[in-house]
Short mmCIF file of C-alpha atoms in Angstrom, two decimals:
data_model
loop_
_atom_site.label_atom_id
_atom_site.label_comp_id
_atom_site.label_asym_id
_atom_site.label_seq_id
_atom_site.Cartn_x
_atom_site.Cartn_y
_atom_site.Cartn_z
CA UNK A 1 3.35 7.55 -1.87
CA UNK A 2 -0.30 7.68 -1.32
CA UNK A 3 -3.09 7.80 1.06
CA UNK A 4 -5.39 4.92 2.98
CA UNK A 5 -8.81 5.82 3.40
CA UNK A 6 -11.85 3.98 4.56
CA UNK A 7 -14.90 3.58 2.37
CA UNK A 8 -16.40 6.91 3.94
CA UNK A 9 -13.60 8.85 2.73
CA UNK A 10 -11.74 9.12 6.15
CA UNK A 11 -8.15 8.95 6.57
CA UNK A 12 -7.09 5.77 7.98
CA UNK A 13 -4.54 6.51 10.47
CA UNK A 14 -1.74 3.51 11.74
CA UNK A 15 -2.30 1.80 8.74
CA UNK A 16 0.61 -0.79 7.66
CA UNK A 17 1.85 -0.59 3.82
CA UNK A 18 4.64 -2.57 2.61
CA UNK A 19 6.22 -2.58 -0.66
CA UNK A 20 8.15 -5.83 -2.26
CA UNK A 21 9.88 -5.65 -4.83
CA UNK A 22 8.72 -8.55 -7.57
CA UNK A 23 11.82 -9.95 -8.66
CA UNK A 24 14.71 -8.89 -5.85
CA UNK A 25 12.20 -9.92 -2.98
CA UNK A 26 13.61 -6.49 -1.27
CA UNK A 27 10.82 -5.08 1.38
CA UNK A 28 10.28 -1.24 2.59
CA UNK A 29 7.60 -0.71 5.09
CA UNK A 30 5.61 2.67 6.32
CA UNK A 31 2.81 3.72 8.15
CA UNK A 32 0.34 6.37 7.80
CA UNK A 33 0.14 9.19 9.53
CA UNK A 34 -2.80 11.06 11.04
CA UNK A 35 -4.01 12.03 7.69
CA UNK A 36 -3.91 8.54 6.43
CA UNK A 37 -0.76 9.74 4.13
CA UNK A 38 2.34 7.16 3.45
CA UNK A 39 5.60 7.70 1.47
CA UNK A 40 7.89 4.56 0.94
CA UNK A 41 11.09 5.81 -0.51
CA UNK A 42 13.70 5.04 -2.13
CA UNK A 43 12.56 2.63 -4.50
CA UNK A 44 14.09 2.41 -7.35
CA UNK A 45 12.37 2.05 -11.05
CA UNK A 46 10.63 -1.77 -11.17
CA UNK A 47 7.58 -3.92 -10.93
CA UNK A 48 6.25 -3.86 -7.09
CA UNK A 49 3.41 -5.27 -4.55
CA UNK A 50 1.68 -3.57 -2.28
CA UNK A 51 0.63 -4.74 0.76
CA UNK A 52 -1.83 -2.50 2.96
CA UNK A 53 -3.39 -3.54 6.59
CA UNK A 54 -4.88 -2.22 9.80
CA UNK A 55 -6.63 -4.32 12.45
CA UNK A 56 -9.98 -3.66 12.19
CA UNK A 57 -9.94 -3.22 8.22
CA UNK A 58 -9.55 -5.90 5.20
CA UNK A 59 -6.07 -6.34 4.05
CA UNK A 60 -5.65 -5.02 0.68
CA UNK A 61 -3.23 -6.51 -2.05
CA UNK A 62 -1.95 -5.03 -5.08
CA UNK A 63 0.15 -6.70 -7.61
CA UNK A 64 2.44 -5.61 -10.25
CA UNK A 65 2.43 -1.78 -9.57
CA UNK A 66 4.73 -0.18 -11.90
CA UNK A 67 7.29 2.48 -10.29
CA UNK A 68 8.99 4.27 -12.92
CA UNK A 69 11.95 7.21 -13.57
CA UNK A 70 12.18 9.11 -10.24
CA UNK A 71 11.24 6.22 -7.79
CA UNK A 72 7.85 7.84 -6.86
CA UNK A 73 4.63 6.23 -8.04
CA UNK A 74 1.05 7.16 -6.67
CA UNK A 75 -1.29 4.70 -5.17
CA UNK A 76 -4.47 5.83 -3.22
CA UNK A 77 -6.10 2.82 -1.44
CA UNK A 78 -9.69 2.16 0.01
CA UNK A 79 -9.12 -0.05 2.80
CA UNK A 80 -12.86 -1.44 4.09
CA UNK A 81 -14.22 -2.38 6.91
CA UNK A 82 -13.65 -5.61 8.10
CA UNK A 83 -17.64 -6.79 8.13
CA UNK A 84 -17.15 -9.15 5.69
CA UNK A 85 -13.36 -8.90 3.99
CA UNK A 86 -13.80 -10.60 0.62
CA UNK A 87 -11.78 -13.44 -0.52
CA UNK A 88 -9.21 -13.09 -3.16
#
């Protein structure tokens, strides 16, 4: 769970965020909501990668994000503008 905001601090509504999980390849997908909030549920406890887009915005990655006891781990993202998108 989390929420996608722009580099102003706004919510980032529509935005796509996919979790994979590292070793089992399995995929869950969300989008956020008009207050740029997501939840991606279950997961269960493992290593993950997070995937966030939105046309208009740079794609943002995330690698090895740790989801522990309970299945719910925390991840705010900036997603910026799309003038330039820097390269990984």
């Amino acid at each position: 769970e989390g929420t996608v905001k722009d580099e102003k601090g706004q919510p980032v509504a529509g935005a796509a965020v996919k979790v994979q999980h590292v070793v089992r390849r399995e995929t869950l997908t969300a989008q956020t909501g008009a207050d740029g909030a997501y939840v991606i549920e279950p997961l269960d406890p493992g290593v993950y990668s997070l995937f966030v887009s939105k046309k208009g915005h740079c794609a943002v990655w995330f690698r090895h994000v740790q989801v522990t006891g309970g299945g719910r781990t925390r991840k705010d993202v900036v997603l910026p503008s799309d003038a330039p998108c820097p390269v990984p």
